[in-house]
PDB file of C-alpha atoms in Angstrom:
ATOM      1  CA  MET V   1     -26.017  51.102 -49.107  1.00  0.00           C
ATOM      2  CA  LEU V   2     -26.891  54.697 -47.416  1.00  0.00           C
ATOM      3  CA  LEU V   3     -24.080  56.888 -46.992  1.00  0.00           C
ATOM      4  CA  GLY V   4     -23.350  59.585 -44.256  1.00  0.00           C
ATOM      5  CA  ILE V   5     -21.383  62.949 -44.945  1.00  0.00           C
ATOM      6  CA  MET V   6     -20.298  64.520 -41.886  1.00  0.00           C
ATOM      7  CA  GLY V   7     -17.156  66.938 -41.891  1.00  0.00           C
ATOM      8  CA  ASN V   8     -15.482  70.141 -40.884  1.00  0.00           C
ATOM      9  CA  PRO V   9     -17.268  72.904 -42.856  1.00  0.00           C
ATOM     10  CA  THR V  10     -14.064  75.327 -41.784  1.00  0.00           C
ATOM     11  CA  LYS V  11     -11.738  73.468 -44.140  1.00  0.00           C
ATOM     12  CA  PRO V  12     -11.132  75.704 -47.395  1.00  0.00           C
ATOM     13  CA  ARG V  13     -12.047  72.672 -49.915  1.00  0.00           C
ATOM     14  CA  PHE V  14     -15.158  71.459 -47.746  1.00  0.00           C
ATOM     15  CA  ALA V  15     -17.839  73.362 -49.817  1.00  0.00           C
ATOM     16  CA  LYS V  16     -16.581  72.400 -53.251  1.00  0.00           C
ATOM     17  CA  GLU V  17     -15.568  68.701 -52.767  1.00  0.00           C
ATOM     18  CA  VAL V  18     -18.710  68.050 -50.662  1.00  0.00           C
ATOM     19  CA  ALA V  19     -20.872  69.596 -53.249  1.00  0.00           C
ATOM     20  CA  ALA V  20     -19.273  67.882 -56.091  1.00  0.00           C
ATOM     21  CA  PHE V  21     -19.614  64.431 -54.287  1.00  0.00           C
ATOM     22  CA  ALA V  22     -23.238  64.966 -53.243  1.00  0.00           C
ATOM     23  CA  ALA V  23     -23.852  65.568 -57.388  1.00  0.00           C
ATOM     24  CA  LEU V  24     -21.945  62.471 -58.252  1.00  0.00           C
ATOM     25  CA  LEU V  25     -23.917  60.596 -55.621  1.00  0.00           C
ATOM     26  CA  ARG V  26     -27.500  61.823 -57.089  1.00  0.00           C
ATOM     27  CA  ALA V  27     -26.034  61.087 -60.684  1.00  0.00           C
ATOM     28  CA  ARG V  28     -25.552  57.586 -59.934  1.00  0.00           C
ATOM     29  CA  SER V  29     -28.964  57.569 -57.533  1.00  0.00           C
ATOM     30  CA  VAL V  30     -26.883  56.496 -54.457  1.00  0.00           C
ATOM     31  CA  PRO V  31     -29.045  57.547 -51.518  1.00  0.00           C
ATOM     32  CA  PHE V  32     -27.071  59.585 -48.865  1.00  0.00           C
ATOM     33  CA  VAL V  33     -27.959  61.706 -45.710  1.00  0.00           C
ATOM     34  CA  TYR V  34     -26.104  65.099 -44.651  1.00  0.00           C
ATOM     35  CA  ASP V  35     -25.140  66.347 -41.485  1.00  0.00           C
ATOM     36  CA  ALA V  36     -27.395  69.110 -40.489  1.00  0.00           C
ATOM     37  CA  GLU V  37     -24.768  71.008 -38.740  1.00  0.00           C
ATOM     38  CA  ASN V  38     -23.087  71.809 -41.969  1.00  0.00           C
ATOM     39  CA  LEU V  39     -26.214  72.744 -44.000  1.00  0.00           C
ATOM     40  CA  PRO V  40     -25.416  76.672 -44.324  1.00  0.00           C
ATOM     41  CA  VAL V  41     -22.013  75.832 -46.013  1.00  0.00           C
ATOM     42  CA  VAL V  42     -23.477  73.131 -48.531  1.00  0.00           C
ATOM     43  CA  PRO V  43     -27.272  73.605 -48.702  1.00  0.00           C
ATOM     44  CA  LEU V  44     -28.755  70.484 -49.999  1.00  0.00           C
ATOM     45  CA  SER V  45     -32.411  69.308 -50.055  1.00  0.00           C
ATOM     46  CA  ALA V  46     -34.346  69.120 -47.065  1.00  0.00           C
ATOM     47  CA  GLN V  47     -34.733  65.140 -47.393  1.00  0.00           C
ATOM     48  CA  GLU V  48     -30.994  64.485 -47.469  1.00  0.00           C
ATOM     49  CA  VAL V  49     -30.640  66.581 -44.524  1.00  0.00           C
ATOM     50  CA  VAL V  50     -30.208  64.860 -40.809  1.00  0.00           C
ATOM     51  CA  ALA V  51     -29.512  65.797 -37.182  1.00  0.00           C
ATOM     52  CA  HIS V  52     -25.796  65.418 -36.296  1.00  0.00           C
ATOM     53  CA  ASP V  53     -26.350  62.632 -33.548  1.00  0.00           C
ATOM     54  CA  ARG V  54     -28.695  60.835 -35.802  1.00  0.00           C
ATOM     55  CA  ILE V  55     -26.285  60.293 -38.834  1.00  0.00           C
ATOM     56  CA  GLY V  56     -24.783  57.103 -37.210  1.00  0.00           C
ATOM     57  CA  GLU V  57     -28.456  55.740 -36.596  1.00  0.00           C
ATOM     58  CA  GLN V  58     -29.274  56.041 -40.152  1.00  0.00           C
ATOM     59  CA  ALA V  59     -26.604  55.440 -42.366  1.00  0.00           C
ATOM     60  CA  ASP V  60     -24.518  52.371 -43.171  1.00  0.00           C
ATOM     61  CA  LEU V  61     -21.037  54.102 -43.391  1.00  0.00           C
ATOM     62  CA  ILE V  62     -19.974  57.474 -42.584  1.00  0.00           C
ATOM     63  CA  LEU V  63     -17.952  59.703 -44.552  1.00  0.00           C
ATOM     64  CA  SER V  64     -15.928  62.009 -42.800  1.00  0.00           C
ATOM     65  CA  PHE V  65     -14.547  64.876 -44.947  1.00  0.00           C
ATOM     66  CA  GLY V  66     -11.644  67.165 -43.181  1.00  0.00           C
ATOM     67  CA  GLY V  67      -8.607  65.724 -41.393  1.00  0.00           C
ATOM     68  CA  ASP V  68      -7.539  63.772 -38.471  1.00  0.00           C
ATOM     69  CA  GLY V  69      -9.288  66.185 -35.903  1.00  0.00           C
ATOM     70  CA  THR V  70     -12.519  65.767 -38.168  1.00  0.00           C
ATOM     71  CA  LEU V  71     -12.635  62.286 -37.751  1.00  0.00           C
ATOM     72  CA  LEU V  72     -12.033  62.135 -33.978  1.00  0.00           C
ATOM     73  CA  ARG V  73     -15.085  64.182 -33.687  1.00  0.00           C
ATOM     74  CA  THR V  74     -17.048  61.967 -36.015  1.00  0.00           C
ATOM     75  CA  ALA V  75     -15.893  58.784 -34.205  1.00  0.00           C
ATOM     76  CA  ALA V  76     -17.530  60.423 -30.792  1.00  0.00           C
ATOM     77  CA  ALA V  77     -20.788  60.853 -32.511  1.00  0.00           C
ATOM     78  CA  VAL V  78     -20.971  57.523 -34.761  1.00  0.00           C
ATOM     79  CA  ALA V  79     -19.221  54.954 -32.517  1.00  0.00           C
ATOM     80  CA  PRO V  80     -22.507  54.528 -30.242  1.00  0.00           C
ATOM     81  CA  HIS V  81     -24.141  53.352 -33.164  1.00  0.00           C
ATOM     82  CA  GLY V  82     -21.284  50.953 -34.368  1.00  0.00           C
ATOM     83  CA  LYS V  83     -21.096  52.251 -37.955  1.00  0.00           C
ATOM     84  CA  PRO V  84     -17.716  52.403 -39.994  1.00  0.00           C
ATOM     85  CA  ILE V  85     -16.273  55.657 -40.784  1.00  0.00           C
ATOM     86  CA  LEU V  86     -13.827  56.536 -43.879  1.00  0.00           C
ATOM     87  CA  GLY V  87     -11.692  59.612 -43.600  1.00  0.00           C
ATOM     88  CA  VAL V  88     -11.461  61.675 -46.403  1.00  0.00           C
ATOM     89  CA  ASN V  89      -8.356  64.150 -46.347  1.00  0.00           C
ATOM     90  CA  LEU V  90      -9.074  67.871 -47.383  1.00  0.00           C
ATOM     91  CA  GLY V  91      -5.358  68.149 -46.724  1.00  0.00           C
ATOM     92  CA  PRO V  92      -2.640  69.644 -46.474  1.00  0.00           C
ATOM     93  CA  GLY V  93      -1.886  67.805 -43.258  1.00  0.00           C
ATOM     94  CA  LEU V  94      -0.537  64.049 -42.656  1.00  0.00           C
ATOM     95  CA  GLY V  95      -3.967  62.585 -42.824  1.00  0.00           C
ATOM     96  CA  TYR V  96      -2.734  59.847 -40.355  1.00  0.00           C
ATOM     97  CA  LEU V  97      -6.155  58.624 -39.913  1.00  0.00           C
ATOM     98  CA  THR V  98      -7.833  59.778 -43.199  1.00  0.00           C
ATOM     99  CA  ASP V  99      -7.664  57.333 -45.556  1.00  0.00           C
ATOM    100  CA  VAL V 100      -8.440  58.571 -48.910  1.00  0.00           C
ATOM    101  CA  THR V 101      -8.270  61.928 -50.902  1.00  0.00           C
ATOM    102  CA  PRO V 102     -11.277  63.390 -52.637  1.00  0.00           C
ATOM    103  CA  SER V 103     -10.287  62.178 -56.124  1.00  0.00           C
ATOM    104  CA  GLU V 104      -9.615  59.057 -54.856  1.00  0.00           C
ATOM    105  CA  LEU V 105     -12.965  58.379 -53.208  1.00  0.00           C
ATOM    106  CA  LYS V 106     -14.736  59.169 -56.494  1.00  0.00           C
ATOM    107  CA  THR V 107     -12.687  56.580 -58.292  1.00  0.00           C
ATOM    108  CA  MET V 108     -13.156  53.813 -55.170  1.00  0.00           C
ATOM    109  CA  LEU V 109     -16.970  54.525 -55.143  1.00  0.00           C
ATOM    110  CA  ASP V 110     -17.944  51.200 -56.385  1.00  0.00           C
ATOM    111  CA  ARG V 111     -15.759  49.470 -53.696  1.00  0.00           C
ATOM    112  CA  VAL V 112     -17.254  51.506 -50.870  1.00  0.00           C
ATOM    113  CA  LEU V 113     -20.746  50.908 -52.372  1.00  0.00           C
ATOM    114  CA  ALA V 114     -19.779  47.213 -52.215  1.00  0.00           C
ATOM    115  CA  ALA V 115     -18.235  46.911 -49.021  1.00  0.00           C
ATOM    116  CA  ASP V 116     -14.946  46.135 -50.578  1.00  0.00           C
ATOM    117  CA  TYR V 117     -12.660  47.257 -47.688  1.00  0.00           C
ATOM    118  CA  ARG V 118     -10.858  46.683 -44.653  1.00  0.00           C
ATOM    119  CA  VAL V 119     -12.311  47.755 -41.048  1.00  0.00           C
ATOM    120  CA  GLU V 120     -10.441  48.339 -38.324  1.00  0.00           C
ATOM    121  CA  GLU V 121     -11.479  47.841 -34.824  1.00  0.00           C
ATOM    122  CA  ARG V 122     -10.177  50.731 -32.324  1.00  0.00           C
ATOM    123  CA  MET V 123     -10.520  51.036 -28.741  1.00  0.00           C
ATOM    124  CA  MET V 124     -12.176  54.314 -27.294  1.00  0.00           C
ATOM    125  CA  ILE V 125     -11.892  55.459 -23.796  1.00  0.00           C
ATOM    126  CA  GLN V 126     -13.787  57.132 -21.540  1.00  0.00           C
ATOM    127  CA  ALA V 127     -13.694  59.925 -18.677  1.00  0.00           C
ATOM    128  CA  SER V 128     -15.632  60.619 -15.906  1.00  0.00           C
ATOM    129  CA  VAL V 129     -15.349  63.541 -13.315  1.00  0.00           C
ATOM    130  CA  SER V 130     -15.998  63.791  -9.683  1.00  0.00           C
ATOM    131  CA  GLY V 131     -19.054  65.793  -9.147  1.00  0.00           C
ATOM    132  CA  ASN V 132     -20.336  65.539 -12.802  1.00  0.00           C
ATOM    133  CA  ASP V 133     -22.626  63.033 -14.045  1.00  0.00           C
ATOM    134  CA  ARG V 134     -21.743  62.849 -17.649  1.00  0.00           C
ATOM    135  CA  VAL V 135     -19.709  60.522 -19.247  1.00  0.00           C
ATOM    136  CA  PHE V 136     -17.015  61.651 -22.209  1.00  0.00           C
ATOM    137  CA  HIS V 137     -15.703  59.404 -24.943  1.00  0.00           C
ATOM    138  CA  ALA V 138     -12.399  60.057 -26.846  1.00  0.00           C
ATOM    139  CA  LEU V 139     -10.673  57.883 -29.681  1.00  0.00           C
ATOM    140  CA  ASN V 140      -7.048  59.409 -29.106  1.00  0.00           C
ATOM    141  CA  ASP V 141      -6.480  60.706 -25.630  1.00  0.00           C
ATOM    142  CA  PHE V 142      -7.781  62.888 -22.388  1.00  0.00           C
ATOM    143  CA  VAL V 143      -5.432  65.688 -21.251  1.00  0.00           C
ATOM    144  CA  VAL V 144      -5.642  66.982 -17.686  1.00  0.00           C
ATOM    145  CA  GLY V 145      -3.637  69.956 -17.826  1.00  0.00           C
ATOM    146  CA  GLN V 146      -2.836  73.464 -16.582  1.00  0.00           C
ATOM    147  CA  PRO V 147      -5.272  76.229 -17.447  1.00  0.00           C
ATOM    148  CA  GLU V 148      -2.196  78.975 -17.530  1.00  0.00           C
ATOM    149  CA  VAL V 149       0.594  78.406 -19.935  1.00  0.00           C
ATOM    150  CA  SER V 150       4.168  77.833 -18.622  1.00  0.00           C
ATOM    151  CA  ARG V 151       3.171  76.811 -15.388  1.00  0.00           C
ATOM    152  CA  THR V 152       3.745  73.178 -13.842  1.00  0.00           C
ATOM    153  CA  SER V 153       1.494  71.645 -11.106  1.00  0.00           C
ATOM    154  CA  ALA V 154       1.558  68.327  -9.525  1.00  0.00           C
ATOM    155  CA  PHE V 155      -0.799  65.663 -10.591  1.00  0.00           C
ATOM    156  CA  ASP V 156      -1.690  62.436  -8.363  1.00  0.00           C
ATOM    157  CA  LEU V 157      -1.885  59.057 -10.343  1.00  0.00           C
ATOM    158  CA  PHE V 158      -4.169  56.395  -9.085  1.00  0.00           C
ATOM    159  CA  ILE V 159      -4.182  53.087 -10.537  1.00  0.00           C
ATOM    160  CA  ASP V 160      -7.224  50.903  -9.661  1.00  0.00           C
ATOM    161  CA  SER V 161      -7.850  53.349  -6.995  1.00  0.00           C
ATOM    162  CA  LEU V 162      -4.006  52.643  -5.382  1.00  0.00           C
ATOM    163  CA  PRO V 163      -1.538  55.377  -4.997  1.00  0.00           C
ATOM    164  CA  ALA V 164       0.854  55.297  -8.160  1.00  0.00           C
ATOM    165  CA  SER V 165       3.117  58.152  -8.641  1.00  0.00           C
ATOM    166  CA  THR V 166       2.657  62.218  -8.415  1.00  0.00           C
ATOM    167  CA  TYR V 167       3.680  63.910 -11.245  1.00  0.00           C
ATOM    168  CA  ARG V 168       5.156  67.572 -11.490  1.00  0.00           C
ATOM    169  CA  ALA V 169       4.295  68.589 -14.947  1.00  0.00           C
ATOM    170  CA  ASP V 170       2.391  70.857 -17.366  1.00  0.00           C
ATOM    171  CA  GLY V 171      -0.301  67.809 -17.432  1.00  0.00           C
ATOM    172  CA  LEU V 172      -1.066  64.248 -18.070  1.00  0.00           C
ATOM    173  CA  ILE V 173      -2.142  62.456 -21.146  1.00  0.00           C
ATOM    174  CA  ILE V 174      -4.254  59.412 -21.065  1.00  0.00           C
ATOM    175  CA  ALA V 175      -4.282  57.977 -24.457  1.00  0.00           C
ATOM    176  CA  SER V 176      -5.566  54.935 -26.242  1.00  0.00           C
ATOM    177  CA  PRO V 177      -3.259  52.669 -28.823  1.00  0.00           C
ATOM    178  CA  THR V 178      -4.554  55.124 -31.486  1.00  0.00           C
ATOM    179  CA  GLY V 179      -3.708  58.191 -29.568  1.00  0.00           C
ATOM    180  CA  SER V 180      -0.145  57.047 -28.889  1.00  0.00           C
ATOM    181  CA  THR V 181       0.702  58.293 -32.178  1.00  0.00           C
ATOM    182  CA  ALA V 182      -0.785  61.405 -31.643  1.00  0.00           C
ATOM    183  CA  TYR V 183      -0.194  64.137 -28.381  1.00  0.00           C
ATOM    184  CA  SER V 184       1.391  61.309 -26.394  1.00  0.00           C
ATOM    185  CA  LEU V 185       4.014  60.785 -29.243  1.00  0.00           C
ATOM    186  CA  SER V 186       4.958  64.546 -29.398  1.00  0.00           C
ATOM    187  CA  ALA V 187       5.165  64.446 -25.672  1.00  0.00           C
ATOM    188  CA  GLY V 188       7.864  61.533 -25.688  1.00  0.00           C
ATOM    189  CA  GLY V 189       5.423  58.570 -25.268  1.00  0.00           C
ATOM    190  CA  PRO V 190       5.592  55.107 -26.899  1.00  0.00           C
ATOM    191  CA  ILE V 191       3.910  53.848 -29.832  1.00  0.00           C
ATOM    192  CA  LEU V 192       1.674  51.093 -29.670  1.00  0.00           C
ATOM    193  CA  GLU V 193       0.354  48.770 -32.132  1.00  0.00           C
ATOM    194  CA  PRO V 194      -3.545  50.106 -32.483  1.00  0.00           C
ATOM    195  CA  THR V 195      -5.272  46.824 -31.651  1.00  0.00           C
ATOM    196  CA  LEU V 196      -3.604  46.586 -28.350  1.00  0.00           C
ATOM    197  CA  GLN V 197      -5.582  46.806 -25.341  1.00  0.00           C
ATOM    198  CA  ALA V 198      -3.755  49.232 -23.109  1.00  0.00           C
ATOM    199  CA  LEU V 199      -3.635  52.742 -21.905  1.00  0.00           C
ATOM    200  CA  ILE V 200      -0.617  55.065 -21.753  1.00  0.00           C
ATOM    201  CA  ILE V 201       0.172  57.544 -19.465  1.00  0.00           C
ATOM    202  CA  THR V 202       2.511  60.447 -20.726  1.00  0.00           C
ATOM    203  CA  PRO V 203       3.730  63.381 -18.422  1.00  0.00           C
ATOM    204  CA  ILE V 204       4.011  66.612 -20.420  1.00  0.00           C
ATOM    205  CA  CYS V 205       6.981  68.235 -19.756  1.00  0.00           C
ATOM    206  CA  PRO V 206       7.773  66.672 -16.433  1.00  0.00           C
ATOM    207  CA  HIS V 207       9.938  68.508 -13.962  1.00  0.00           C
ATOM    208  CA  THR V 208      12.127  65.593 -13.373  1.00  0.00           C
ATOM    209  CA  LEU V 209      13.797  62.815 -15.375  1.00  0.00           C
ATOM    210  CA  SER V 210      12.445  59.849 -13.280  1.00  0.00           C
ATOM    211  CA  MET V 211       9.110  60.847 -14.518  1.00  0.00           C
ATOM    212  CA  ARG V 212       8.406  58.574 -17.402  1.00  0.00           C
ATOM    213  CA  PRO V 213       5.700  57.429 -19.709  1.00  0.00           C
ATOM    214  CA  LEU V 214       3.991  54.174 -18.516  1.00  0.00           C
ATOM    215  CA  ALA V 215       1.498  51.861 -20.469  1.00  0.00           C
ATOM    216  CA  VAL V 216      -0.963  49.889 -18.427  1.00  0.00           C
ATOM    217  CA  SER V 217      -3.628  47.105 -19.370  1.00  0.00           C
ATOM    218  CA  SER V 218      -7.071  48.250 -20.571  1.00  0.00           C
ATOM    219  CA  LYS V 219      -8.414  46.278 -17.612  1.00  0.00           C
ATOM    220  CA  ARG V 220      -7.173  49.032 -15.442  1.00  0.00           C
ATOM    221  CA  SER V 221      -8.781  52.251 -14.340  1.00  0.00           C
ATOM    222  CA  ILE V 222      -6.647  55.514 -14.385  1.00  0.00           C
ATOM    223  CA  ALA V 223      -7.299  58.353 -12.148  1.00  0.00           C
ATOM    224  CA  VAL V 224      -5.870  61.802 -12.211  1.00  0.00           C
ATOM    225  CA  ARG V 225      -6.286  64.350  -9.391  1.00  0.00           C
ATOM    226  CA  ALA V 226      -4.800  67.734 -10.015  1.00  0.00           C
ATOM    227  CA  GLN V 227      -3.450  69.597  -6.898  1.00  0.00           C
ATOM    228  CA  GLY V 228      -4.769  72.738  -8.246  1.00  0.00           C
ATOM    229  CA  PRO V 229      -7.114  74.319 -10.706  1.00  0.00           C
ATOM    230  CA  ALA V 230      -6.669  72.196 -13.983  1.00  0.00           C
ATOM    231  CA  VAL V 231      -8.955  71.630 -17.387  1.00  0.00           C
ATOM    232  CA  LEU V 232      -9.819  68.532 -19.020  1.00  0.00           C
ATOM    233  CA  THR V 233      -9.732  68.015 -22.657  1.00  0.00           C
ATOM    234  CA  ALA V 234     -10.735  65.116 -25.211  1.00  0.00           C
ATOM    235  CA  ASP V 235      -8.904  64.831 -28.536  1.00  0.00           C
ATOM    236  CA  GLY V 236      -7.893  68.226 -28.111  1.00  0.00           C
ATOM    237  CA  GLU V 237     -11.301  69.867 -27.552  1.00  0.00           C
ATOM    238  CA  MET V 238     -12.068  71.640 -24.189  1.00  0.00           C
ATOM    239  CA  ILE V 239     -14.755  69.636 -21.864  1.00  0.00           C
ATOM    240  CA  CYS V 240     -14.684  71.206 -18.697  1.00  0.00           C
ATOM    241  CA  SER V 241     -12.596  73.274 -15.718  1.00  0.00           C
ATOM    242  CA  LEU V 242     -11.582  70.958 -12.607  1.00  0.00           C
ATOM    243  CA  SER V 243     -10.929  72.450  -9.383  1.00  0.00           C
ATOM    244  CA  ALA V 244      -8.479  71.384  -7.077  1.00  0.00           C
ATOM    245  CA  GLU V 245      -8.659  67.652  -5.518  1.00  0.00           C
ATOM    246  CA  GLN V 246     -11.355  66.965  -8.397  1.00  0.00           C
ATOM    247  CA  GLU V 247     -10.749  63.549  -9.690  1.00  0.00           C
ATOM    248  CA  VAL V 248     -10.737  62.514 -13.448  1.00  0.00           C
ATOM    249  CA  THR V 249     -11.084  58.896 -13.956  1.00  0.00           C
ATOM    250  CA  VAL V 250      -9.981  57.133 -17.168  1.00  0.00           C
ATOM    251  CA  ARG V 251     -11.051  53.818 -18.400  1.00  0.00           C
ATOM    252  CA  LYS V 252     -11.341  51.534 -21.564  1.00  0.00           C
ATOM    253  CA  ALA V 253     -14.737  52.539 -23.293  1.00  0.00           C
ATOM    254  CA  ASP V 254     -17.662  49.959 -24.096  1.00  0.00           C
ATOM    255  CA  LEU V 255     -17.413  51.508 -27.364  1.00  0.00           C
ATOM    256  CA  ALA V 256     -15.261  50.911 -30.149  1.00  0.00           C
ATOM    257  CA  ALA V 257     -14.708  53.224 -33.404  1.00  0.00           C
ATOM    258  CA  LEU V 258     -14.463  51.087 -36.989  1.00  0.00           C
ATOM    259  CA  LEU V 259     -12.392  52.789 -39.285  1.00  0.00           C
ATOM    260  CA  VAL V 260     -12.332  51.867 -42.923  1.00  0.00           C
ATOM    261  CA  ASN V 261      -8.877  51.245 -44.399  1.00  0.00           C
ATOM    262  CA  MET V 262      -9.586  51.406 -48.207  1.00  0.00           C
ATOM    263  CA  HIS V 263      -5.720  51.009 -49.371  1.00  0.00           C
ATOM    264  CA  ARG V 264      -5.308  48.009 -47.069  1.00  0.00           C
ATOM    265  CA  ARG V 265      -2.067  49.280 -45.629  1.00  0.00           C
ATOM    266  CA  ASP V 266      -0.858  47.791 -42.539  1.00  0.00           C
ATOM    267  CA  PHE V 267       0.132  49.801 -39.671  1.00  0.00           C
ATOM    268  CA  TYR V 268       3.987  49.996 -40.016  1.00  0.00           C
ATOM    269  CA  HIS V 269       3.463  51.070 -43.800  1.00  0.00           C
ATOM    270  CA  VAL V 270       1.780  54.215 -42.232  1.00  0.00           C
ATOM    271  CA  LEU V 271       4.372  54.660 -39.776  1.00  0.00           C
ATOM    272  CA  ARG V 272       6.841  55.093 -42.673  1.00  0.00           C
ATOM    273  CA  ASP V 273       4.669  56.840 -44.914  1.00  0.00           C
ATOM    274  CA  LYS V 274       3.087  59.085 -42.657  1.00  0.00           C
ATOM    275  CA  LEU V 275       5.899  59.627 -39.722  1.00  0.00           C
ATOM    276  CA  ARG V 276       8.657  58.766 -41.919  1.00  0.00           C
ATOM    277  CA  TRP V 277       9.464  56.291 -39.093  1.00  0.00           C
ATOM    278  CA  GLY V 278      12.784  55.014 -39.904  1.00  0.00           C
ATOM    279  CA  ALA V 279      13.809  57.463 -42.282  1.00  0.00           C
ATOM    280  CA  ALA V 280      17.607  58.135 -42.552  1.00  0.00           C
ATOM    281  CA  PRO V 281      18.784  61.878 -42.714  1.00  0.00           C
ATOM    282  CA  GLY V 282      17.619  63.486 -45.969  1.00  0.00           C
ATOM    283  CA  GLY V 283      14.311  61.865 -46.065  1.00  0.00           C
ATOM    284  CA  SER V 284      15.182  58.619 -47.709  1.00  0.00           C
ATOM    285  CA  GLN V 285      14.036  55.439 -46.170  1.00  0.00           C
ATOM    286  CA  ASN V 286      16.134  52.703 -44.414  1.00  0.00           C
ATOM    287  CA  LEU V 287      13.731  50.167 -46.209  1.00  0.00           C
TER     288      LEU V 287
END
């Protein structure tokens, strides 16, 4: 098995952990390729370095060193190649999507090489912008929001090209089931099982109580048109500025992210463990 190493070099532990893991792979004669974008942080030999957008093409499994945000960026690069991704949490955050710690990865290496793990297929979403030929992809969400802080605006919502509603809010989140436990959840959206085929529309700080989150079939297309200047982000990263009346269309992508679950924990175990779902006051679990 050829492993691919990607990640976030700004993480304090990145250089130490990646260098140590690369040394372990060499000692065990395990072949691997390394993201050329991270070469200034952890210099490896030339034959081990591959361009960022080609690692998914060459490697059989991708290791993403960082946090959940790092894994989202890795998924965008790897999903077109249909390769599984194992998130390695460099802490101290929740690590909701990143499944193992660096120390666990070392002890689980034989299982990784034997493909002794469960792979979860996660629906991705794509967005197009009127007047722009590019198609953007996200694992968690797209957000059409205000370019200025503390200002509300009006956002027209269309479902399958038909008018659905106009939200007065700070913005609209269009999330996948995986993204239901991210920004959308913080904004009051519902939690969906990640295997569901659905899209969530969640307003950010809506101006009226009647503006509630909405879940629709993944067979639908969702269009958002801001009635003023706005910005579009994908998985928390700025994509482009939007002029008034410019339309963003979001739908299910043809791509899917394949996430490795080494611990074989189910979705509700992760909710209880990571998000303290159902915890009683004081932190104890009800179950």
